[in-house]
XYZ file of N, CA and C in Angstrom:
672
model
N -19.417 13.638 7.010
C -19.662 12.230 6.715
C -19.265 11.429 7.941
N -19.827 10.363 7.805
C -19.636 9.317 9.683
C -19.808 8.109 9.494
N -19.245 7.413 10.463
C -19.710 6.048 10.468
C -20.139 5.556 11.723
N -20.679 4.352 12.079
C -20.942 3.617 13.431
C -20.098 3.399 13.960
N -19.893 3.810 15.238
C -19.517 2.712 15.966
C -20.119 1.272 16.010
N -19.724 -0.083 15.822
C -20.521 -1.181 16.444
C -20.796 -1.592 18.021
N -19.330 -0.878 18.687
C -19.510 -1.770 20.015
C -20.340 -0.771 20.438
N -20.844 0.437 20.217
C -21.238 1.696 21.404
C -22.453 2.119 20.404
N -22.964 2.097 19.254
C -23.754 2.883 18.386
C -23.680 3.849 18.024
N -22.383 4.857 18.893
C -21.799 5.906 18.472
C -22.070 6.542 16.946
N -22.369 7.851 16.921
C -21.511 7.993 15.092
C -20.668 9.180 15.892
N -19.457 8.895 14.721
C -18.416 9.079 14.592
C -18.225 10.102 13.186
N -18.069 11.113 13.713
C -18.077 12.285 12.405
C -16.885 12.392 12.164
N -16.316 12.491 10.929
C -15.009 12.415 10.388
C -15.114 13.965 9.630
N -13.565 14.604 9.142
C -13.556 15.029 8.397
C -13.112 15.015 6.993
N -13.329 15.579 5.556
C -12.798 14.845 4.446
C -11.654 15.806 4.010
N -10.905 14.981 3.570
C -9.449 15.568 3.026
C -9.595 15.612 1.615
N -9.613 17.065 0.841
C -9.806 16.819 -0.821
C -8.532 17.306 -1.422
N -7.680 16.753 -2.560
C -6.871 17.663 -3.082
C -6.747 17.367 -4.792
N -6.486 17.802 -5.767
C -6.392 17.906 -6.773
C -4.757 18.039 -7.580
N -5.045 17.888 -8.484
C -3.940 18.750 -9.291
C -4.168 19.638 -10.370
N -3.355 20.387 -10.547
C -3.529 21.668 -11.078
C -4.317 21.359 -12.869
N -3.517 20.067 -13.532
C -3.488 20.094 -15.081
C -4.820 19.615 -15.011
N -4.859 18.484 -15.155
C -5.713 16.987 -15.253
C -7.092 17.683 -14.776
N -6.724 17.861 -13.558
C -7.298 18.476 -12.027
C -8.078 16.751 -11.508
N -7.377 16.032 -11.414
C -7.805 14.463 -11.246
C -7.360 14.532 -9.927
N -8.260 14.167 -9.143
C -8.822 14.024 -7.925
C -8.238 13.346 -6.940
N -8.376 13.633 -5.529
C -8.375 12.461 -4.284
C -9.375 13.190 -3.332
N -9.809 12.228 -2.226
C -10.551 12.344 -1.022
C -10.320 11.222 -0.790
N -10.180 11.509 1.000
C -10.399 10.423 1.675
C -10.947 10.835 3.326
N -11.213 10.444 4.376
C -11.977 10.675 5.420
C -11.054 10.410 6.546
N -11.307 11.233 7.598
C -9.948 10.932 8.757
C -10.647 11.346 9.832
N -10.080 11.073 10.802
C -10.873 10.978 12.430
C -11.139 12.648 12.633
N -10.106 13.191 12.113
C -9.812 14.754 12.890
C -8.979 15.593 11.438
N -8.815 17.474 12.346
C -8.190 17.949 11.374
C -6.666 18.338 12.037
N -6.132 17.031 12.854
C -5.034 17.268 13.621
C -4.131 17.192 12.816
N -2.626 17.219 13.246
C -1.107 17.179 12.422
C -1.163 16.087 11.582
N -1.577 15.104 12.221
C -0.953 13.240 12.511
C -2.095 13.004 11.187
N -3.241 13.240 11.639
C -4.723 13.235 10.459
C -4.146 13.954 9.167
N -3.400 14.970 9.559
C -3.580 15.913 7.710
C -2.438 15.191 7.000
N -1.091 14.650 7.751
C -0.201 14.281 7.142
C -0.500 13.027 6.658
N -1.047 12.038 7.315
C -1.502 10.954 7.026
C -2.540 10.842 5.385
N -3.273 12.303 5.716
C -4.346 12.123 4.479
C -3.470 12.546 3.255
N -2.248 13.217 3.391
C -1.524 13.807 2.349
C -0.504 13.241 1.839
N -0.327 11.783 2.381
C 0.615 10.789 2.325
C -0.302 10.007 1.302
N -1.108 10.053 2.013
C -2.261 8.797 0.907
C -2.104 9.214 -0.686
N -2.720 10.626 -0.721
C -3.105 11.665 -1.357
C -1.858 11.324 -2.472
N -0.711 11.548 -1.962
C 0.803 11.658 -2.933
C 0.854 9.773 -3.210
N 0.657 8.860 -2.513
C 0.777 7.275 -2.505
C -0.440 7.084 -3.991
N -1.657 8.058 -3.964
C -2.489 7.756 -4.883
C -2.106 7.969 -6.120
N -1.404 9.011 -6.204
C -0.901 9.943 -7.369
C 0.437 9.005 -8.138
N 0.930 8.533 -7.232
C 2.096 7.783 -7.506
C 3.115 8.442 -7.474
N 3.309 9.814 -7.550
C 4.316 10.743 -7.781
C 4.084 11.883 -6.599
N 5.579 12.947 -7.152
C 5.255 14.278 -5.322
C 5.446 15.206 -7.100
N 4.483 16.162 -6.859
C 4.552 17.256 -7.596
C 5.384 18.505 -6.851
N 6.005 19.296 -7.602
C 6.782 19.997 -7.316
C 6.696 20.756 -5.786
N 5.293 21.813 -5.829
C 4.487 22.564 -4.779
C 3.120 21.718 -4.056
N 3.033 21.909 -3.154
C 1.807 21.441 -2.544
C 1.417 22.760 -1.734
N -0.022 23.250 -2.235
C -0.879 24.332 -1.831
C -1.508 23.915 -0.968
N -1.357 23.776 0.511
C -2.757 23.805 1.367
C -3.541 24.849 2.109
N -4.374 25.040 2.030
C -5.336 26.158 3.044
C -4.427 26.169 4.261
N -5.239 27.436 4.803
C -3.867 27.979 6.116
C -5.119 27.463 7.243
N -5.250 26.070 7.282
C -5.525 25.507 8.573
C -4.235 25.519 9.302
N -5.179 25.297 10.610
C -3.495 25.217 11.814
C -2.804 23.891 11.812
N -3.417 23.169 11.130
C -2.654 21.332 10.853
C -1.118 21.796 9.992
N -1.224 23.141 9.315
C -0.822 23.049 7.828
C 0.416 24.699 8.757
N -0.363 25.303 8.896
C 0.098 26.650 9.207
C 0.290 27.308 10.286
N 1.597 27.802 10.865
C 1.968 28.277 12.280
C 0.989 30.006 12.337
N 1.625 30.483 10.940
C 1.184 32.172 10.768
C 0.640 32.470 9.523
N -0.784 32.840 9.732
C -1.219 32.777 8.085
C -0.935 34.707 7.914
N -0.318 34.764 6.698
C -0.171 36.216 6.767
C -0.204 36.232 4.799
N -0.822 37.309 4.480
C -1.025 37.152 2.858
C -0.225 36.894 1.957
N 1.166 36.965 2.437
C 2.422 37.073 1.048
C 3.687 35.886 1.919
N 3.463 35.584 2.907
C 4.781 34.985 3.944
C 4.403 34.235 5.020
N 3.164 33.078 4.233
C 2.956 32.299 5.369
C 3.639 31.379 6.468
N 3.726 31.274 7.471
C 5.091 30.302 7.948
C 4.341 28.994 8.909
N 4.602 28.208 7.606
C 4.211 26.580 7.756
C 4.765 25.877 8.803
N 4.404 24.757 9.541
C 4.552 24.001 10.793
C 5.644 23.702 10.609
N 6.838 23.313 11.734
C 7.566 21.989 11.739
C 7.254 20.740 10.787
N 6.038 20.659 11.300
C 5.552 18.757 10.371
C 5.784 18.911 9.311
N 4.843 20.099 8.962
C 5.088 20.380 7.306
C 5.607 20.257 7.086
N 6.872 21.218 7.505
C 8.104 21.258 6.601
C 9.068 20.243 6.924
N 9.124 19.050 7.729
C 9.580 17.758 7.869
C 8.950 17.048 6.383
N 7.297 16.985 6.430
C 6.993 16.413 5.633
C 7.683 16.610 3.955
N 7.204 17.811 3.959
C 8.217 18.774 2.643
C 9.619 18.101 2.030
N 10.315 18.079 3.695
C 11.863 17.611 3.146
C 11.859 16.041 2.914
N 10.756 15.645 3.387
C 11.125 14.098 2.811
C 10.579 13.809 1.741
N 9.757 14.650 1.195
C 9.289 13.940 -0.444
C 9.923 14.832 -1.423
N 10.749 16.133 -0.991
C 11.359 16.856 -1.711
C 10.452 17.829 -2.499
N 9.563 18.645 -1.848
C 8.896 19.329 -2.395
C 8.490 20.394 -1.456
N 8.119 21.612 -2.148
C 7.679 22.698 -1.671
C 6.496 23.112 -1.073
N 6.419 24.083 0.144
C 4.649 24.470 0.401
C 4.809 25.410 0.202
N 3.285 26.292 -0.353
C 3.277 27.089 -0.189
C 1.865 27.536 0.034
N 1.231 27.849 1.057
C -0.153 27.934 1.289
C -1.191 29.374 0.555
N -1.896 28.314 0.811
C -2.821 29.606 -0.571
C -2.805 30.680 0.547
N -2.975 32.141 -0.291
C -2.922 33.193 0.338
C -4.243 33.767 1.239
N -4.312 34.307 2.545
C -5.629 34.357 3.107
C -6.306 35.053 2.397
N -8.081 34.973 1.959
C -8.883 35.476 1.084
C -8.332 35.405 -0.216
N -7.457 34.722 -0.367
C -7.439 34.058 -1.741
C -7.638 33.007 -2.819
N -9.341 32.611 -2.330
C -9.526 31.611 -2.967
C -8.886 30.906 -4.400
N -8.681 31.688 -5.638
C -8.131 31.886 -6.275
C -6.838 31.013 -6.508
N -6.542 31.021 -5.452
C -4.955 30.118 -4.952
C -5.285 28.827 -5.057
N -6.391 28.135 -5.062
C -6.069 26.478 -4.512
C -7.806 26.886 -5.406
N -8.163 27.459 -6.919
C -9.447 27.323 -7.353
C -10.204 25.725 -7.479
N -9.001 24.921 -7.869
C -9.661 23.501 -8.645
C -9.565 22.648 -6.931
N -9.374 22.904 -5.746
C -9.173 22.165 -5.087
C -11.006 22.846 -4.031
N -11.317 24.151 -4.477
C -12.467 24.890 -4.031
C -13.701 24.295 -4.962
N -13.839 24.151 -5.903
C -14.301 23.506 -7.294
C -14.711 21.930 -6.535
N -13.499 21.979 -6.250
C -13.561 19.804 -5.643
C -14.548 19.593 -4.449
N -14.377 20.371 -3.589
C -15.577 20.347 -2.727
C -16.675 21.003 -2.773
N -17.149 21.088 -3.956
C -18.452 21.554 -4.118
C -18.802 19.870 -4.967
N -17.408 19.194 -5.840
C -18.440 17.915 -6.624
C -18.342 16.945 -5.586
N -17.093 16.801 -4.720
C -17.662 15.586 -3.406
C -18.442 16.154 -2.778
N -19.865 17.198 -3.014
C -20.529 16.919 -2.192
C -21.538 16.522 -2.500
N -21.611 17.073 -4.033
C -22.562 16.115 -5.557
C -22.176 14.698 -5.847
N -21.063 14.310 -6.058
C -20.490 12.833 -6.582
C -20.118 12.337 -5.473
N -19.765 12.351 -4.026
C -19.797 11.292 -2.942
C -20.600 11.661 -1.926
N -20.345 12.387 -1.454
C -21.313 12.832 0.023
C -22.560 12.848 -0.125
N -23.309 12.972 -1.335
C -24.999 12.836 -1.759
C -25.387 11.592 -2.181
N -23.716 10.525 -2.776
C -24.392 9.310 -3.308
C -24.242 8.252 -2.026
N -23.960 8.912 -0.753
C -23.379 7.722 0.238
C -23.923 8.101 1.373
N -24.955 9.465 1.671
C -25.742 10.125 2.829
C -26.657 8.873 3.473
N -27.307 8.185 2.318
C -28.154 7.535 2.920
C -27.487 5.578 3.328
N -26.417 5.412 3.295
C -25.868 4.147 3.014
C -25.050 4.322 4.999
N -24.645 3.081 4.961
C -24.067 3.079 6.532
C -23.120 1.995 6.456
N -21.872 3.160 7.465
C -20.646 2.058 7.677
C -20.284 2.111 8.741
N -19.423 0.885 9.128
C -19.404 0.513 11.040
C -17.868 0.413 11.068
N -17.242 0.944 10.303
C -15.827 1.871 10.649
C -15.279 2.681 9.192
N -13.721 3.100 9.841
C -13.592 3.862 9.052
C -12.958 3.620 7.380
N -12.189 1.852 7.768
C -11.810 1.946 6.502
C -12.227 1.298 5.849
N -14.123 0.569 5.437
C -14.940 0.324 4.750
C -15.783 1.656 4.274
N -15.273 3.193 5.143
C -16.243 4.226 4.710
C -15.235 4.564 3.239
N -14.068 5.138 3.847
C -12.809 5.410 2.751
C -12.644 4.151 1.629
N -13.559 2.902 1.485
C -13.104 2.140 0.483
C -14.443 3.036 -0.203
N -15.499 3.241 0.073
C -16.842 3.774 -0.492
C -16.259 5.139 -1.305
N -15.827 5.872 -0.535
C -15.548 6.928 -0.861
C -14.547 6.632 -2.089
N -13.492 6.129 -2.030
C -12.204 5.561 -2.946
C -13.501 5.256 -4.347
N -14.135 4.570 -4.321
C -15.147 4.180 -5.064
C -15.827 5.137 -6.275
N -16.531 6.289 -5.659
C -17.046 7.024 -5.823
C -16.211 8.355 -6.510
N -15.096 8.144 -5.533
C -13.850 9.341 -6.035
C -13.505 9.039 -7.683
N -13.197 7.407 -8.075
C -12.826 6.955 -9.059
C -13.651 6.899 -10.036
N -15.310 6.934 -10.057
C -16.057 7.214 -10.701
C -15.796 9.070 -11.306
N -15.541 9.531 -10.476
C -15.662 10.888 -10.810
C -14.499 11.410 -11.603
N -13.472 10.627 -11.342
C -11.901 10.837 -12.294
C -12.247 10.256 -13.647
N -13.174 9.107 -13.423
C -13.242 8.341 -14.923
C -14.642 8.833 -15.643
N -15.016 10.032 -15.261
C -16.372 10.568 -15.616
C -15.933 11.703 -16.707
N -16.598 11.267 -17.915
C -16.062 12.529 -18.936
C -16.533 14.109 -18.763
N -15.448 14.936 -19.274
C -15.769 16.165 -18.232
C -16.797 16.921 -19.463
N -17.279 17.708 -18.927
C -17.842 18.603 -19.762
C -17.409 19.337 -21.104
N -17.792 19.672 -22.094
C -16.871 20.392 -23.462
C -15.782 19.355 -23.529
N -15.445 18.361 -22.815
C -14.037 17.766 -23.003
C -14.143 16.516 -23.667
N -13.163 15.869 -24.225
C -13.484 14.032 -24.979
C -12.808 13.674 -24.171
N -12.179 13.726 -23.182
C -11.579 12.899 -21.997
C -11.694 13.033 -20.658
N -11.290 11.828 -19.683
C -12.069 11.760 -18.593
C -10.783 12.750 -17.882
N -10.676 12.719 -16.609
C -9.593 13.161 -15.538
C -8.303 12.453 -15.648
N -8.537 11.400 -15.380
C -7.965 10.387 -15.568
C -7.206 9.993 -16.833
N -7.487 10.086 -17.823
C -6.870 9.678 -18.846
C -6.397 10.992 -19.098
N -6.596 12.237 -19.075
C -5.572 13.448 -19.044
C -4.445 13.764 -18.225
N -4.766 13.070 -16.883
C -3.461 12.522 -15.980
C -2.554 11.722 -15.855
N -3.218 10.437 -16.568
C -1.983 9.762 -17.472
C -1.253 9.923 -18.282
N -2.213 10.508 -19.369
C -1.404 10.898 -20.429
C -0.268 12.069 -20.096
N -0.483 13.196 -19.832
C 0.316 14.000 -20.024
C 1.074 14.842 -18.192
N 0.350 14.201 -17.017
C 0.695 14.752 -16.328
C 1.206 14.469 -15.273
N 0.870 12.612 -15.539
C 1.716 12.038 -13.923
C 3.128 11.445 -14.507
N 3.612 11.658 -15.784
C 5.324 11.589 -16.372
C 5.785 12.771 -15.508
N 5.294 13.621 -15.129
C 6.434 15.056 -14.254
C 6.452 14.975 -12.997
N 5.659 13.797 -12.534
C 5.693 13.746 -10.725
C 7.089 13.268 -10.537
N 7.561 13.817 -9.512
C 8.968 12.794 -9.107
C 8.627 11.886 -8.375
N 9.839 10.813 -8.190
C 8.967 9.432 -7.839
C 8.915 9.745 -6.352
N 8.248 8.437 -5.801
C 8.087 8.386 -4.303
C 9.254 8.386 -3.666
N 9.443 8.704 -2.368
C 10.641 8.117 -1.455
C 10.145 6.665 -1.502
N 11.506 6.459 -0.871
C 11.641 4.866 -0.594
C 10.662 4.373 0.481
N 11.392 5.193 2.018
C 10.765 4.909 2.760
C 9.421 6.119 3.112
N 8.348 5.179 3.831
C 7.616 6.146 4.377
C 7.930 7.057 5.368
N 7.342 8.505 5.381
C 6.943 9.208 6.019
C 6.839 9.199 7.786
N 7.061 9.468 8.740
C 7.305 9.325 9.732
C 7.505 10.561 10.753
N 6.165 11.155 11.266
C 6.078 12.686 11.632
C 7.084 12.241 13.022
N 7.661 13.722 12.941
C 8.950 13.867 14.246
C 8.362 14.657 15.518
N 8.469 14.131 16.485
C 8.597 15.465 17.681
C 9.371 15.655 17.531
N 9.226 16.634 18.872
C 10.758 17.715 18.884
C 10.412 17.973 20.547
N 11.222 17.647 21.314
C 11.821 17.843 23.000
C 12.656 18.803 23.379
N 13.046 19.482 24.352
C 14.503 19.520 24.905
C 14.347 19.120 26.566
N 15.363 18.971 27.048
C 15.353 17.725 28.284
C 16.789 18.164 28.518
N 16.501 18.193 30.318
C 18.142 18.346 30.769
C 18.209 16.229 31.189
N 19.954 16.663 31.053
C 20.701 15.507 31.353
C 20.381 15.312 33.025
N 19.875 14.180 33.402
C 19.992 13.907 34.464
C 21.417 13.697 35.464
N 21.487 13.564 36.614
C 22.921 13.009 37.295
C 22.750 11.981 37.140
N 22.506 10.834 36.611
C 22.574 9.535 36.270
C 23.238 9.405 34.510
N 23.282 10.750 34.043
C 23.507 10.836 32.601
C 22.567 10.073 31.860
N 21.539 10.222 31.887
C 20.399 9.825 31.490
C 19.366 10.803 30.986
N 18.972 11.131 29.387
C 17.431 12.025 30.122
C 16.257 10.700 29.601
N 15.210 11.468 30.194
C 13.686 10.788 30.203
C 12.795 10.952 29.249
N 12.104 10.400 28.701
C 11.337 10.470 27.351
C 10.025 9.716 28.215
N 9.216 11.214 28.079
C 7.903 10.401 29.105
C 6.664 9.766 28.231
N 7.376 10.217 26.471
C 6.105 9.670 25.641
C 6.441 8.416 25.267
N 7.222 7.219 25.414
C 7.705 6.031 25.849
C 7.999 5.546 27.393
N 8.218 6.078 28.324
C 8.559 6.067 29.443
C 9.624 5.044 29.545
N 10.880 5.935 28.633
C 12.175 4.950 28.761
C 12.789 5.761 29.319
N 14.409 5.458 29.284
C 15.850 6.615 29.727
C 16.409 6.180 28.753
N 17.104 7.464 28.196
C 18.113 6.920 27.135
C 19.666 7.750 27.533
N 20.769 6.791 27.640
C 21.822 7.164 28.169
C 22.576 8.321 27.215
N 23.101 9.303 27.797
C 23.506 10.292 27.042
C 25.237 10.540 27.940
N 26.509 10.960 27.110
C 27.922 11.570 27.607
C 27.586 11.630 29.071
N 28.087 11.579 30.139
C 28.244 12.065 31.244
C 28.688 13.327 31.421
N 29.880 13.902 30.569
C 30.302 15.353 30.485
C 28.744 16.000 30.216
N 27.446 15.558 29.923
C 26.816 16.555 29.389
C 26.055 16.531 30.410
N 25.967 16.064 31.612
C 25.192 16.065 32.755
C 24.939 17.710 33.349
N 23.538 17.633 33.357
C 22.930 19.344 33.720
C 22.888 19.971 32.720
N 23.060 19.789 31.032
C 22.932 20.452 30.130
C 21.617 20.505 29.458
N 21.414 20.751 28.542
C 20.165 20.618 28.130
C 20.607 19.619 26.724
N 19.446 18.767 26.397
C 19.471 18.044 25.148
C 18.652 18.089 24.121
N 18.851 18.483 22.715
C 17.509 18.703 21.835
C 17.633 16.785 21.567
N 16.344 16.825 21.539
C 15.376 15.323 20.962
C 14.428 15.550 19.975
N 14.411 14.702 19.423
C 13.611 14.767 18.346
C 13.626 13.429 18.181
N 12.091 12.544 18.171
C 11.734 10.918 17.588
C 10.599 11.238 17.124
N 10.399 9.718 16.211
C 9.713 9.386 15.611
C 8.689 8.046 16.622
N 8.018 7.097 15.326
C 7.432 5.908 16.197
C 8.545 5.105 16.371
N 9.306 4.768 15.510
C 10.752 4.227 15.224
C 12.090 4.645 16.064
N 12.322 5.599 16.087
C 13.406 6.035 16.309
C 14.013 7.328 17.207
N 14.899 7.372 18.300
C 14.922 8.423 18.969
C 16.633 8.859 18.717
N 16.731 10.220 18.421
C 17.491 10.969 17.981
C 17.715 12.296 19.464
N 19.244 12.249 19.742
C 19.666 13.001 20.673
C 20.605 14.072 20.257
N 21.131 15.387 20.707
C 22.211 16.175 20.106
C 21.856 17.208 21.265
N 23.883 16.689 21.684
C 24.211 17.209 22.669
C 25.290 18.429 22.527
């Protein structure tokens, strides 16, 4: 799915982020530039912001946004991840390779966004990205409030009722992906942070040592 550029005529191909839940199986998608760190966490922030709640486990496919080592029984998930993990207080555990099976209702989901949004919005045009994601938001919500098959209730009203009381609530604050550095102490007792292009003063005893760093957009964290 894509949108225009206006200033260049560009299109701009995005990729879509789908995830579900297990009961209800009531829905999200939304559309993001890329399938980078910064893109998946961002779409999975939304994803949990939509829900209102963090469910216990979060299953994602063993993309490399998500996964350092995909191995069938002992996958070993990113840094981000597991930053992300510890701040909403919940678990990963990535579906197993060739195990569709693992993440079925979230395999299921991208076969209907491609029936219930991506077929009802192919022929329509948007000139960025977050008038495409209000379309999509649109379309997504039609499909939660769409009665299911054999069933007398929609997605939605089975997710209210009985399944978003077990989410735990949100954190307070948002989300905030970390690097991670190490940096020797300069003879000025200083080290350098070249993704700000500041100095941040550090002990003088620790001059010639090495320093782990770790910041955010906010905040820079030293340990000497």
């Amino acid at each position: 799915i894509s949108y225009i550029d206006r200033s260049t005529g560009e299109v701009i191909k995005c990729q879509v982020f789908v995830g579900c839940l297990p009961y209800s199986d009531y829905s999200f998608a939304i559309a993001v530039r890329s399938q980078t760190i910064e893109d998946f966490l961002y779409a999975l922030s939304q994803c949990l912001q939509d829900l209102g709640g963090v469910p216990k486990l979060l299953v994602p496919d063993n993309l490399k946004s998500a996964v350092n080592k995909a191995t069938r029984y002992d996958p070993e998930i990113n840094r981000a991840l597991e930053d992300f993990a510890n701040h909403y207080g919940c678990v990963v555990f990535p579906a197993r390779v060739k195990a569709p099976q693992d993440k079925s209702g979230a395999e299921n989901l991208v076969k209907l966004v491609y029936q219930r949004i991506y077929a009802r919005l192919r022929k329509e045009q948007f000139f960025d990205l977050p008038s495409l994601n209000e379309a999509i938001k649109a379309k997504n919500r039609d499909h939660n409030q769409t009665r299911m098959q054999q069933c007398p209730y929609t997605r939605e009203e089975k997710f209210l009722a009985e399944e978003r009381s077990l989410l735990a609530p949100l954190p307070a604050a948002p989300f905030e992906l970390k690097y991670y550095r190490e940096l020797t102490v300069a003879k000025n007792n200083h080290i350098y942070l070249a993704q700000d292009k500041h100095y941040y003063s550090v002990p003088y005893m620790q001059i010639g040592k090495k320093a782990k760093v770790f910041y955010t957009r906010s905040m820079v964290h030293i340990y000497v």
